PDB file of C-alpha atoms in Angstrom:
ATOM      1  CA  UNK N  26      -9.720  20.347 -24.044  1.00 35.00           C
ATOM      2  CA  UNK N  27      -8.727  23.098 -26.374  1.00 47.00           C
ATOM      3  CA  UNK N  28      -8.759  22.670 -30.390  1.00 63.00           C
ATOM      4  CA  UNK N  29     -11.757  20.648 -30.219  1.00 59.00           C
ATOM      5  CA  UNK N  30     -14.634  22.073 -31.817  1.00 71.00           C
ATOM      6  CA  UNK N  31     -17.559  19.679 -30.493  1.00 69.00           C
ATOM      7  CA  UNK N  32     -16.336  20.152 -26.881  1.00 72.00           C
ATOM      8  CA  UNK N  33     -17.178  23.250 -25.120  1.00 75.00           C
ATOM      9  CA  UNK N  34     -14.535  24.840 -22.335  1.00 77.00           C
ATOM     10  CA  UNK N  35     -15.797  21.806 -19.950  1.00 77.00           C
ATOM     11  CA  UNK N  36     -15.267  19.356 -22.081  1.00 78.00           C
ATOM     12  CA  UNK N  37     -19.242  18.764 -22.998  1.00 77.00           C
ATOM     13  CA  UNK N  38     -20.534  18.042 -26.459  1.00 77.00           C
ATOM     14  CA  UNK N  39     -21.842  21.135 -28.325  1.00 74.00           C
ATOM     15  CA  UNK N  40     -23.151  20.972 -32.049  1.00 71.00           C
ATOM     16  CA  UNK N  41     -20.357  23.724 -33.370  1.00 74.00           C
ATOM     17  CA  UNK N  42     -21.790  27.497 -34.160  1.00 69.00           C
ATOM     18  CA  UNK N  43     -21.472  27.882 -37.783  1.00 74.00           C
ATOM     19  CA  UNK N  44     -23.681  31.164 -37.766  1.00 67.00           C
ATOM     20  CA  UNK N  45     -20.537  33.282 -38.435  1.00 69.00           C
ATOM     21  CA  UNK N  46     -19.116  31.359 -41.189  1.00 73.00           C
ATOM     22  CA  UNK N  47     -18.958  32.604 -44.921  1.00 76.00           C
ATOM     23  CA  UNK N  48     -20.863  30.460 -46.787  1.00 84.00           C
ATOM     24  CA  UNK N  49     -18.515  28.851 -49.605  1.00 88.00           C
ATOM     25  CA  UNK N  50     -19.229  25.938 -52.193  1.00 95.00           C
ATOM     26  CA  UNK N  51     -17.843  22.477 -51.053  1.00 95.00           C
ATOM     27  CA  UNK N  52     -17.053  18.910 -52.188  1.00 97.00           C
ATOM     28  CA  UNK N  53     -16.493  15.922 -50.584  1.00 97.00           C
ATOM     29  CA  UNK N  54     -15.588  12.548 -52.143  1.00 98.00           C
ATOM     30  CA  UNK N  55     -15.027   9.227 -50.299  1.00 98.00           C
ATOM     31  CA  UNK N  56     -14.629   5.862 -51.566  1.00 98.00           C
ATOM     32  CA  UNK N  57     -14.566   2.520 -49.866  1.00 98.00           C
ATOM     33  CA  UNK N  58     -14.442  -1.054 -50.890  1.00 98.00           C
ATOM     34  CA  UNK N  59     -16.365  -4.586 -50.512  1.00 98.00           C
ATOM     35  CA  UNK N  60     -14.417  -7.863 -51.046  1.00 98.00           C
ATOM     36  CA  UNK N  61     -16.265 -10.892 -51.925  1.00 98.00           C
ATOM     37  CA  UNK N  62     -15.970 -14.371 -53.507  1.00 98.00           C
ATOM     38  CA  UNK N  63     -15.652 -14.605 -57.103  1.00 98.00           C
ATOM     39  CA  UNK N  64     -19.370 -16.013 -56.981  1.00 98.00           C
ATOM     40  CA  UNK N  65     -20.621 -13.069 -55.676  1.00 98.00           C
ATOM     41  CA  UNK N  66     -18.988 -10.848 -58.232  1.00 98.00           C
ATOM     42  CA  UNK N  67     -20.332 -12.849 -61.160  1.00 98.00           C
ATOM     43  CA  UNK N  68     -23.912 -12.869 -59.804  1.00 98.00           C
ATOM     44  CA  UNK N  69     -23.746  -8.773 -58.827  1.00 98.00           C
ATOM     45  CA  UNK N  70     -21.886  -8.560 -62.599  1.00 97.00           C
ATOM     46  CA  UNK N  71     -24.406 -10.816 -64.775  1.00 97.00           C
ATOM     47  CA  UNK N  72     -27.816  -9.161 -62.422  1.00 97.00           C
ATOM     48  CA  UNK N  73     -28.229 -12.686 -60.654  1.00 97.00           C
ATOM     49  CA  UNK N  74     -28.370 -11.805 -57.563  1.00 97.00           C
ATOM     50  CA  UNK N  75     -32.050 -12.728 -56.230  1.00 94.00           C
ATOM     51  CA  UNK N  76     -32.988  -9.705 -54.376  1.00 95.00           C
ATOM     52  CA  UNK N  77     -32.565  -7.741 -57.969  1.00 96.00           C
ATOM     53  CA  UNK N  78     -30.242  -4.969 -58.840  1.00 97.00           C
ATOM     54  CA  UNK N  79     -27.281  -4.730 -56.890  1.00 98.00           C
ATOM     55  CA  UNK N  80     -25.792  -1.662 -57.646  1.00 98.00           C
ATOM     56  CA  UNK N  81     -28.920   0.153 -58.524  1.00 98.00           C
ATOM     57  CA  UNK N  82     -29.939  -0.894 -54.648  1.00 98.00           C
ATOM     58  CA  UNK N  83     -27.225   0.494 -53.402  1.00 98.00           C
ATOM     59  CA  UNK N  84     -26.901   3.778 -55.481  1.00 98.00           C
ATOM     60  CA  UNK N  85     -30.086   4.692 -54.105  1.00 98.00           C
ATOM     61  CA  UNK N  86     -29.492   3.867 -50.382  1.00 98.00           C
ATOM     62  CA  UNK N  87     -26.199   5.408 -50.665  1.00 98.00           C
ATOM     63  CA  UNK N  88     -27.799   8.702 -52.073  1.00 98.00           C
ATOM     64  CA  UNK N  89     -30.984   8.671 -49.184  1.00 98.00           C
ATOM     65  CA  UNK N  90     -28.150   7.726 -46.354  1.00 98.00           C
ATOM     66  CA  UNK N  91     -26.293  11.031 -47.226  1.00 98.00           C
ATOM     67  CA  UNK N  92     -29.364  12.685 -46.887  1.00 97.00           C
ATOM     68  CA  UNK N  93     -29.780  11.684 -43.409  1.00 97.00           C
ATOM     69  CA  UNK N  94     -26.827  12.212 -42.332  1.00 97.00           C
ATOM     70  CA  UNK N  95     -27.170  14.691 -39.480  1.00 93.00           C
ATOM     71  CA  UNK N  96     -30.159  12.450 -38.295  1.00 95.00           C
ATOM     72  CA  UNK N  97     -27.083   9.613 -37.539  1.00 95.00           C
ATOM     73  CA  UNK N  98     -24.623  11.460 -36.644  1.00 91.00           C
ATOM     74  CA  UNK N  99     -24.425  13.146 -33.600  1.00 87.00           C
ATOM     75  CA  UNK N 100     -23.541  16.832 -33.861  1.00 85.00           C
ATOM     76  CA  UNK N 101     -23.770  16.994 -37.428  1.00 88.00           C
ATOM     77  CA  UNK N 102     -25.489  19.505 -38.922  1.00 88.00           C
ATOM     78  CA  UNK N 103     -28.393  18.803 -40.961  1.00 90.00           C
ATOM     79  CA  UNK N 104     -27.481  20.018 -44.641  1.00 92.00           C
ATOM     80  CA  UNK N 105     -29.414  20.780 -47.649  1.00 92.00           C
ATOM     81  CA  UNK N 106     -27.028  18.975 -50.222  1.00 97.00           C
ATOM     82  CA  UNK N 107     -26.872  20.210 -53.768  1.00 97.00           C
ATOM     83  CA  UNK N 108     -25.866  16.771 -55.483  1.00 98.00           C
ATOM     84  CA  UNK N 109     -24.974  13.649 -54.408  1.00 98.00           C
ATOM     85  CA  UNK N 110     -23.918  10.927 -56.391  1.00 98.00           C
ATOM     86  CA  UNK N 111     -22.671   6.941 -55.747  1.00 98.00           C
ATOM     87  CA  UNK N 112     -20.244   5.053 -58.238  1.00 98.00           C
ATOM     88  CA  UNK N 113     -18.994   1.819 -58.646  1.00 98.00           C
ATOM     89  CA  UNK N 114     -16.236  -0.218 -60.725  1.00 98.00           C
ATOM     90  CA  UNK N 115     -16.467  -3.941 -60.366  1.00 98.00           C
ATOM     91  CA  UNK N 116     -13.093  -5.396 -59.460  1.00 98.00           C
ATOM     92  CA  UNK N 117     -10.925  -8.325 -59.186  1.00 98.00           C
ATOM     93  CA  UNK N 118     -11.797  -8.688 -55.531  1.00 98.00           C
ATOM     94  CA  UNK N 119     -15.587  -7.261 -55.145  1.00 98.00           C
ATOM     95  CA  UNK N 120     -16.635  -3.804 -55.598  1.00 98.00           C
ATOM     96  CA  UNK N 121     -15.548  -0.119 -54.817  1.00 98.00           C
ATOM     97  CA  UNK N 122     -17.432   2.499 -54.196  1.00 98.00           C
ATOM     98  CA  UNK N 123     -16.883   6.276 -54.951  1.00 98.00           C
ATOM     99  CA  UNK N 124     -19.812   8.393 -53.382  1.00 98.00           C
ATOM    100  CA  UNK N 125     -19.740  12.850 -53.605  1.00 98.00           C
ATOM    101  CA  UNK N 126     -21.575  15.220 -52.018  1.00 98.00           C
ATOM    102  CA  UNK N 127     -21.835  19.073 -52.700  1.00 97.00           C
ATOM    103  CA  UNK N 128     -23.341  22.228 -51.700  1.00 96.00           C
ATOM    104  CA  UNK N 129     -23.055  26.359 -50.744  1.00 94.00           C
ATOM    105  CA  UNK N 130     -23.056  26.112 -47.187  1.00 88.00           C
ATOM    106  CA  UNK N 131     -21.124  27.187 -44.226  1.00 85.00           C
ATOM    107  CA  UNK N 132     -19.917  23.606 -42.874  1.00 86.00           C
ATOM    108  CA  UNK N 133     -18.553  20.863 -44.668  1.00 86.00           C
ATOM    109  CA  UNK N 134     -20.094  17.305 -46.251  1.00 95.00           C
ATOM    110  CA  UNK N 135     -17.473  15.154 -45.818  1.00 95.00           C
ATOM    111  CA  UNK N 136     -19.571  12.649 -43.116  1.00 96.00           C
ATOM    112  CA  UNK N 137     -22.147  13.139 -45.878  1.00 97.00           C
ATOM    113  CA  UNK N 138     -19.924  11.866 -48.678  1.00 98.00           C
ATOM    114  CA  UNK N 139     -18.629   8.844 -45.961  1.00 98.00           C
ATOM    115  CA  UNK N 140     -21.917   7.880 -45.244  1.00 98.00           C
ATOM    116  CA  UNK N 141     -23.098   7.560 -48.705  1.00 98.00           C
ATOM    117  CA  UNK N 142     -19.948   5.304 -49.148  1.00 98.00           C
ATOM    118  CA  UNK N 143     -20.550   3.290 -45.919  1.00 98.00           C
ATOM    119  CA  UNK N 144     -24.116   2.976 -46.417  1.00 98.00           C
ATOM    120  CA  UNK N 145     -23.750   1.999 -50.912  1.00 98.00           C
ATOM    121  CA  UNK N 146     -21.062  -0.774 -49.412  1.00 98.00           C
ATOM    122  CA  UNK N 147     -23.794  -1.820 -46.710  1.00 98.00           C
ATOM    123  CA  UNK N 148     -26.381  -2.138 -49.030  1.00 98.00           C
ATOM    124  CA  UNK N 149     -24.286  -4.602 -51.095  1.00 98.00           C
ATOM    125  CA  UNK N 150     -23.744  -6.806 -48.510  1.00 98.00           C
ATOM    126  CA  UNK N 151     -27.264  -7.036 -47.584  1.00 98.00           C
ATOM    127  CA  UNK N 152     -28.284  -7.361 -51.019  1.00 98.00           C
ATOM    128  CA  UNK N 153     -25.810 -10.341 -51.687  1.00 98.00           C
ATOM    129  CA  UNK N 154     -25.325 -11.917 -48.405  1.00 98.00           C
ATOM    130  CA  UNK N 155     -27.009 -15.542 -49.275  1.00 97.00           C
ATOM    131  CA  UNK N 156     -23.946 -15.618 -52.131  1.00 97.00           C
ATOM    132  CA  UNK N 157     -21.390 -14.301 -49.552  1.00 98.00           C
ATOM    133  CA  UNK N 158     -21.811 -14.244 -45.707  1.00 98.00           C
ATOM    134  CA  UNK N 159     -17.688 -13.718 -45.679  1.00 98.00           C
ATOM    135  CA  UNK N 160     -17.884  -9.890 -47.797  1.00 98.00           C
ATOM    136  CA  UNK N 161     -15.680  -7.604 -46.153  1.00 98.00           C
ATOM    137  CA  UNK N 162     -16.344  -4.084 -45.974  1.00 98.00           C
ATOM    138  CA  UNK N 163     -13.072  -2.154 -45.950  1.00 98.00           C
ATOM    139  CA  UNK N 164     -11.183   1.443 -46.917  1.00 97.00           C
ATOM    140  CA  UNK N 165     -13.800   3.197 -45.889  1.00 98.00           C
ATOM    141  CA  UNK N 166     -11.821   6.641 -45.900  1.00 98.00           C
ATOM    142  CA  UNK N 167     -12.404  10.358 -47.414  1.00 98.00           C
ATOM    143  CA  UNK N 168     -10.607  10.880 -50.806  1.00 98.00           C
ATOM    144  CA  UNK N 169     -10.886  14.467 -51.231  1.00 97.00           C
ATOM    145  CA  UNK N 170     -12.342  17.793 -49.897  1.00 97.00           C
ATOM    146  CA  UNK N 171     -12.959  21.368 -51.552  1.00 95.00           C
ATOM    147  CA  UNK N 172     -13.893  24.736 -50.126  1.00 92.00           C
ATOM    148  CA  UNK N 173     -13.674  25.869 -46.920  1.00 86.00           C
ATOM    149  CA  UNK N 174     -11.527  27.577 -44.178  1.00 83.00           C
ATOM    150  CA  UNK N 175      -9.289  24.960 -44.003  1.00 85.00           C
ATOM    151  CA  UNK N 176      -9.196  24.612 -47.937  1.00 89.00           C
ATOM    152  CA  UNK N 177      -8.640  21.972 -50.491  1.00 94.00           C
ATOM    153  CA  UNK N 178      -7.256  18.637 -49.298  1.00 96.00           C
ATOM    154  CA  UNK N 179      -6.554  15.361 -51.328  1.00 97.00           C
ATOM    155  CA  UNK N 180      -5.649  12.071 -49.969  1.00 96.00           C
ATOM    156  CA  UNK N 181      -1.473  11.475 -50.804  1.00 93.00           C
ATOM    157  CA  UNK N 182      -2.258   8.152 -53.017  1.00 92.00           C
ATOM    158  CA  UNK N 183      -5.104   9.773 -54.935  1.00 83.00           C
ATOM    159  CA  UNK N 184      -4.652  10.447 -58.230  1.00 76.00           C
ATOM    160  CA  UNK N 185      -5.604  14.180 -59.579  1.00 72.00           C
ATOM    161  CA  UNK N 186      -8.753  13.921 -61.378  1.00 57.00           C
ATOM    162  CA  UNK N 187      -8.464  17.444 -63.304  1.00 52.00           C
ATOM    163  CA  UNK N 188      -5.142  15.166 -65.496  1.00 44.00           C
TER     164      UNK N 188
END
């Protein structure tokens, strides 16, 4: 049971001490997708969907979920985030989302950033489901980190965004 930081030596679940750690400014981007039919795209595109604005929908839910993120999570830490913000590019196929989350603290946001991302993409579907029963939520996945002990990581297929 060694190496993992929510188990203690008997293998229980702990929330992980943090107390000791520097405090350093972090990032966290994840991004995800919805597919759909080109129906639903149109109607999400053109703001005829009949529960409203789409997008606007799920900026904000994406935006309150990473808020409440250690409240649905278990053994995250509650964090005071900085920024947060959702994104999305309409594409062939549906939707992607890009969601960040920052801050000065002395743990990371990635589940933040994931949630926002899981939670935009959810908000979508429930927004356009009489369209599109079939959407498919996928790619789900963390993009990129800053800050930290264990430093700066990008996923291999991302491109640099600094270029």
């Amino acid at each position: 049971m060694t190496g993992l930081t929510h188990l203690d030596p008997d293998g229980n679940a702990r929330m992980v001490d943090v107390g000791g750690k520097a405090e350093t400014r972090r990032l966290a981007i994840a991004g995800g997708h919805i597919r759909m039919s080109r129906e639903a795209l149109a109607a999400i595109r053109d703001g005829e969907v009949p529960k409203g604005d789409v997008l606007a929908a799920a900026r904000i839910a994406g935006i309150m979920a990473a808020k409440k993120t250690g409240e649905l999570i278990p053994l995250c830490h509650p964090l005071a985030l900085d920024a947060v913000t959702v994104d999305f590019v309409l594409t062939e196929t549906g939707v992607s989302v890009t969601a960040s989350a920052s801050l000065t603290a002395r743990t990371g946001v990635e589940m933040e950033a994931l949630v926002a991302a899981s939670v935009a993409l959810l908000t979508i579907y429930d927004m356009a489901k009489a369209l599109d029963k079939g959407m498919v939520v996928e790619q789900v996945r963390l993009l990129e980190k800053r800050g930290g002990k264990s430093g700066d990581w990008k996923a291999a297929d991302v491109p640099d965004r600094t270029a």
